[in-house]
Short mmCIF file of C-alpha atoms in Angstrom, two decimals:
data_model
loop_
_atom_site.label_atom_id
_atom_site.label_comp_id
_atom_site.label_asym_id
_atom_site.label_seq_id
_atom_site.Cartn_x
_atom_site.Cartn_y
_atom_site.Cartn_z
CA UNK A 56 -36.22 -32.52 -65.56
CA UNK A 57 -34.45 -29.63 -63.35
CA UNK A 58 -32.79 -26.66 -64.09
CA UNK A 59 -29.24 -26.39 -64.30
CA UNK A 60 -27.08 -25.54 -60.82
CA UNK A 61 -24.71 -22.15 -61.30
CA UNK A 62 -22.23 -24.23 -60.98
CA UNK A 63 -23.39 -26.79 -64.18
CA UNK A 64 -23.20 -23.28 -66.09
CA UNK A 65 -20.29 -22.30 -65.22
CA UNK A 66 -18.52 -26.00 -66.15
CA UNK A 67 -20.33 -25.72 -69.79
CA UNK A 68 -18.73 -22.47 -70.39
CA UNK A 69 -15.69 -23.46 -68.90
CA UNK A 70 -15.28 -26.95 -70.85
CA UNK A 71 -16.52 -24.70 -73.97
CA UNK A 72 -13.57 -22.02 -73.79
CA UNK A 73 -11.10 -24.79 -73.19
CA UNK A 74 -12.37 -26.68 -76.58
CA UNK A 75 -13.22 -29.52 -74.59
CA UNK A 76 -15.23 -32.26 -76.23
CA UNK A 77 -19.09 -31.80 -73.90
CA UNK A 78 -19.57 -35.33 -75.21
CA UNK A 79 -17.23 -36.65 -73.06
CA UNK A 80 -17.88 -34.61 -69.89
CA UNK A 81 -21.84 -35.58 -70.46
CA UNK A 82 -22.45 -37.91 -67.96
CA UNK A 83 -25.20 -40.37 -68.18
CA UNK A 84 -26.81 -39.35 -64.56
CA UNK A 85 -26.87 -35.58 -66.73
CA UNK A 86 -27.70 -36.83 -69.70
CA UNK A 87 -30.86 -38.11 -68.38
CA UNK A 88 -32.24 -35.13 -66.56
CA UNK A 89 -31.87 -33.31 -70.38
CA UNK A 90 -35.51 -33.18 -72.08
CA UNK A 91 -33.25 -32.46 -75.02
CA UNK A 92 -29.54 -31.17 -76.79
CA UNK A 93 -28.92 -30.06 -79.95
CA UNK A 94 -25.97 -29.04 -80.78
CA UNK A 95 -26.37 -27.95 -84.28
CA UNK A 96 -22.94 -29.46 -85.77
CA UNK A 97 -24.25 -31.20 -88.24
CA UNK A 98 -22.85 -30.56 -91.24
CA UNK A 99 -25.24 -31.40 -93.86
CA UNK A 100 -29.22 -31.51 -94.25
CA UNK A 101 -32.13 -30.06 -92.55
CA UNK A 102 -32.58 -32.23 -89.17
CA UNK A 103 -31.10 -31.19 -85.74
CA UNK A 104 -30.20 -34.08 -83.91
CA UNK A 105 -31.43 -34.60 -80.56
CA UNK A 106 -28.31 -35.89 -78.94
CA UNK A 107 -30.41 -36.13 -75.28
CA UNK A 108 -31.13 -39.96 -76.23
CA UNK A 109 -34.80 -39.01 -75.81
CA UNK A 110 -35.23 -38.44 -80.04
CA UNK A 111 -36.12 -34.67 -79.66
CA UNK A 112 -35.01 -34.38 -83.29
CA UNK A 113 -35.85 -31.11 -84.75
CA UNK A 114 -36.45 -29.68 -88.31
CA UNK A 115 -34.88 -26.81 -89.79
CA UNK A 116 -36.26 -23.53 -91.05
CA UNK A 117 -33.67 -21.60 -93.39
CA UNK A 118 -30.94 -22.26 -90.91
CA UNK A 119 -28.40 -24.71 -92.19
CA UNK A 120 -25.16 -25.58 -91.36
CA UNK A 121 -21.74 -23.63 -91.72
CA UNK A 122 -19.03 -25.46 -94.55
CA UNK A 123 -17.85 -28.10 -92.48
CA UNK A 124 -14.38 -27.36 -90.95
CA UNK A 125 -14.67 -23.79 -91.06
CA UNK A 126 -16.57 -22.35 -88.01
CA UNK A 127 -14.55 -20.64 -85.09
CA UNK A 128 -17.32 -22.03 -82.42
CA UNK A 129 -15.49 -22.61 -79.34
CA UNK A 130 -17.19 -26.31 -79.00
CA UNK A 131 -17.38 -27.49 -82.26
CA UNK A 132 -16.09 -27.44 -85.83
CA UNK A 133 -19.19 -26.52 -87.23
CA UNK A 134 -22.35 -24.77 -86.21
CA UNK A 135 -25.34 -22.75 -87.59
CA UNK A 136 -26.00 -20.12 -89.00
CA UNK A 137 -29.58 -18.05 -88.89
CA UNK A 138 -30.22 -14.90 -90.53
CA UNK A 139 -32.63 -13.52 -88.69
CA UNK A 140 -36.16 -15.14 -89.84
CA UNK A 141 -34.59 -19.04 -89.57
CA UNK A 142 -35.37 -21.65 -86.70
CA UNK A 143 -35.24 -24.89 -86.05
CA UNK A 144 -37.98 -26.48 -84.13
CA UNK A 145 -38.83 -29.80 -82.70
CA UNK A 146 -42.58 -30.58 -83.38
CA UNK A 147 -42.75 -33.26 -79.77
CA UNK A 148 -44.83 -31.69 -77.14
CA UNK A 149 -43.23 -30.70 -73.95
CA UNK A 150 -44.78 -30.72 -70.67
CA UNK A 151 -43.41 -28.34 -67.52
CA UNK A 152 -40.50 -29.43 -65.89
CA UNK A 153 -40.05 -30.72 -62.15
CA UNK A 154 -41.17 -28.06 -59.79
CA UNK A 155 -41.53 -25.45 -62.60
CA UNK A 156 -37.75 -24.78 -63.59
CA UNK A 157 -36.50 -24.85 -66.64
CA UNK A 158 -32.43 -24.00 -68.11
CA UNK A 159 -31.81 -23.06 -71.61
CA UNK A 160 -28.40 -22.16 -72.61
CA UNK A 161 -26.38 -21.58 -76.21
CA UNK A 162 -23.10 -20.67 -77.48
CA UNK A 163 -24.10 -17.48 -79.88
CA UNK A 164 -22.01 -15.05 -82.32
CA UNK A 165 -23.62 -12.09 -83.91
CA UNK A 166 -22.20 -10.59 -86.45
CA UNK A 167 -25.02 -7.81 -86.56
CA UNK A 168 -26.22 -5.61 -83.41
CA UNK A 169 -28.55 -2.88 -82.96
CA UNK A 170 -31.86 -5.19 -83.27
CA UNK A 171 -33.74 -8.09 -81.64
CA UNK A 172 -32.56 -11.68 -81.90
CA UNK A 173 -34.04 -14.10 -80.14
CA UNK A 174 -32.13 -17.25 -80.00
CA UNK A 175 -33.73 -19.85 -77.90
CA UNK A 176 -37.19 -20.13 -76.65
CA UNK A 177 -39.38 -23.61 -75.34
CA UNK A 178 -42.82 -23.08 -75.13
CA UNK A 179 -45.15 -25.20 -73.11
CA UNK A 180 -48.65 -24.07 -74.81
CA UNK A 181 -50.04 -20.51 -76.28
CA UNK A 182 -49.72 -19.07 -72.68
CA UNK A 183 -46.55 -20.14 -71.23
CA UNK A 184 -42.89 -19.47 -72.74
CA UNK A 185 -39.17 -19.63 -71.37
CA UNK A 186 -36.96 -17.63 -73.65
CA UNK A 187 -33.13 -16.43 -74.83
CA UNK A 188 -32.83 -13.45 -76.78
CA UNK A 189 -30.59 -10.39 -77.25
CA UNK A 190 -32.45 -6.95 -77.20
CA UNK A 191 -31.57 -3.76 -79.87
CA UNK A 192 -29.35 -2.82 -77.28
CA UNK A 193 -27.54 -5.66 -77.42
CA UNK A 194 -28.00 -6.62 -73.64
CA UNK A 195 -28.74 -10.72 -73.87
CA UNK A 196 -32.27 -10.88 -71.87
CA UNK A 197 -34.01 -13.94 -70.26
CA UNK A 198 -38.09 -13.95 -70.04
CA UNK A 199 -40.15 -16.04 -68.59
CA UNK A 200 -44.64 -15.74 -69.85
CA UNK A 201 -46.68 -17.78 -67.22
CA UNK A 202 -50.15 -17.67 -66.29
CA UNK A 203 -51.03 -13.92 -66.09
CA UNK A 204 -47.23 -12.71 -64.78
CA UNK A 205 -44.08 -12.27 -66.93
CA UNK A 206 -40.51 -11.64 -65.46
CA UNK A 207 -37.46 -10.87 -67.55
CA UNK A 208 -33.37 -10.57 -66.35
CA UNK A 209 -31.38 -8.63 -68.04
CA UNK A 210 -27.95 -8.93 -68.35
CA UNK A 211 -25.75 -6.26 -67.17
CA UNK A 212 -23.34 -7.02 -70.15
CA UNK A 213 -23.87 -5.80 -73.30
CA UNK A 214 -22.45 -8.09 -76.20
CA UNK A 215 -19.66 -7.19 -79.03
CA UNK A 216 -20.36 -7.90 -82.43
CA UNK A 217 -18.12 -11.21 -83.90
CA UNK A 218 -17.81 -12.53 -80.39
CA UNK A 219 -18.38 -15.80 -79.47
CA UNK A 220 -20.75 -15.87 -76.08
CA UNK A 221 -22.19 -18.56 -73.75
CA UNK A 222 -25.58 -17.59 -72.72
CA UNK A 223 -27.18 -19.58 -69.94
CA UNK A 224 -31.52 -18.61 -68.48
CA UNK A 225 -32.56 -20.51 -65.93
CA UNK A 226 -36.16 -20.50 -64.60
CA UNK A 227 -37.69 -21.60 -61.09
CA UNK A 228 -41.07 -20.47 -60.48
CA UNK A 229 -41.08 -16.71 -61.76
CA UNK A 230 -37.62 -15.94 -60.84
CA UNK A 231 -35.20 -15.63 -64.41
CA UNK A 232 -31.89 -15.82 -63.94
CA UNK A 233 -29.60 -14.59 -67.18
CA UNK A 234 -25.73 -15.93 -67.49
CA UNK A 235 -23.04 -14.60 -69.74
CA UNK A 236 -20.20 -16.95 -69.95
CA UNK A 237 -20.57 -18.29 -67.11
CA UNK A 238 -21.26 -15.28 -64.53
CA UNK A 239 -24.69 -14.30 -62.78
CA UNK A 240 -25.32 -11.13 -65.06
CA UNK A 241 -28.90 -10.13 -63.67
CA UNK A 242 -31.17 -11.88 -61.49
CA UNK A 243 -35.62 -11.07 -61.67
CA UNK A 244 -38.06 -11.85 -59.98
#
């Protein structure tokens, strides 16, 4: 119901780079300001588990998980894999957050650049959207649509190709706010 502090982002990337287990440094007063968390390590079938405890669970597109066991993803021993068309979506409606903010953030690898990816969007109705993606200049980007205005950050880092990357937007009002493993990489308003 808030977006995430600079220093929440930091401690996500920080627990993710030491392989530490997010389960465990969830706590319940965090857990339940999350609308919803998937973490995409399941490693079999077409659901995405809300793990949020408020039963987000989402369907998958063409994305499916990697062979259990053998994913290098800095948080978990399995993860998914898209190919550029895939998605997974939740079909509950969402309402705007507590005084307009919203966070988004994901743990990404590409193992193509040179194009658009987009990687993690919410959208609210046909008019407002809160959005992750990587540009075909492979700077990650955060973009905010809302009623008549659009702002984007981004990122003063461009990313490498088989990397692993935590990417962190964060929204209040019309300012975007992009984060590349952990650091403040462009601020717009």
């Amino acid at each position: 119901d808030r977006a995430l502090s600079l220093d929440e982002v930091q401690q996500l990337y920080q627990w993710g780079t030491r392989g530490e287990d997010l389960r465990e440094r969830t706590t319940t007063k965090n857990k339940s300001n999350m609308v919803g968390w998937w973490k995409l390590n399941e490693t079999n079938g077409s659901t995405a588990y809300d793990s949020s405890g408020n039963g987000y669970d989402a369907s998958s597109f063409g994305a499916g998980p990697s062979d259990s066991g053998t994913s290098d993803s800095p948080i978990s021993q399995s993860a998914y894999n898209f190919d550029g068309d895939d998605y997974v979506k939740s079909e509950d409606t969402f309402y705007p957050l507590a005084d307009n903010t919203i966070s988004l953030s994901a743990w990404v690898k590409f193992d193509t650049l040179g194009f658009e990816e987009w990687f993690s969007a919410f959208y609210v109705d046909g008019n407002n959207l809160f959005s992750l993606f990587k540009d075909s200049s492979d700077y990650p980007r955060c973009f905010i649509q809302g009623s008549g205005s659009n702002t984007e950050a981004r990122s003063s880092m461009k990313v490498n190709k088989n990397e692993w990357y935590h990417i962190a937007g964060i929204g209040v009002g019309n300012v975007a706010r992009i984060y590349v493993n952990g650091q403040n990489t462009k601020t717009a308003s």
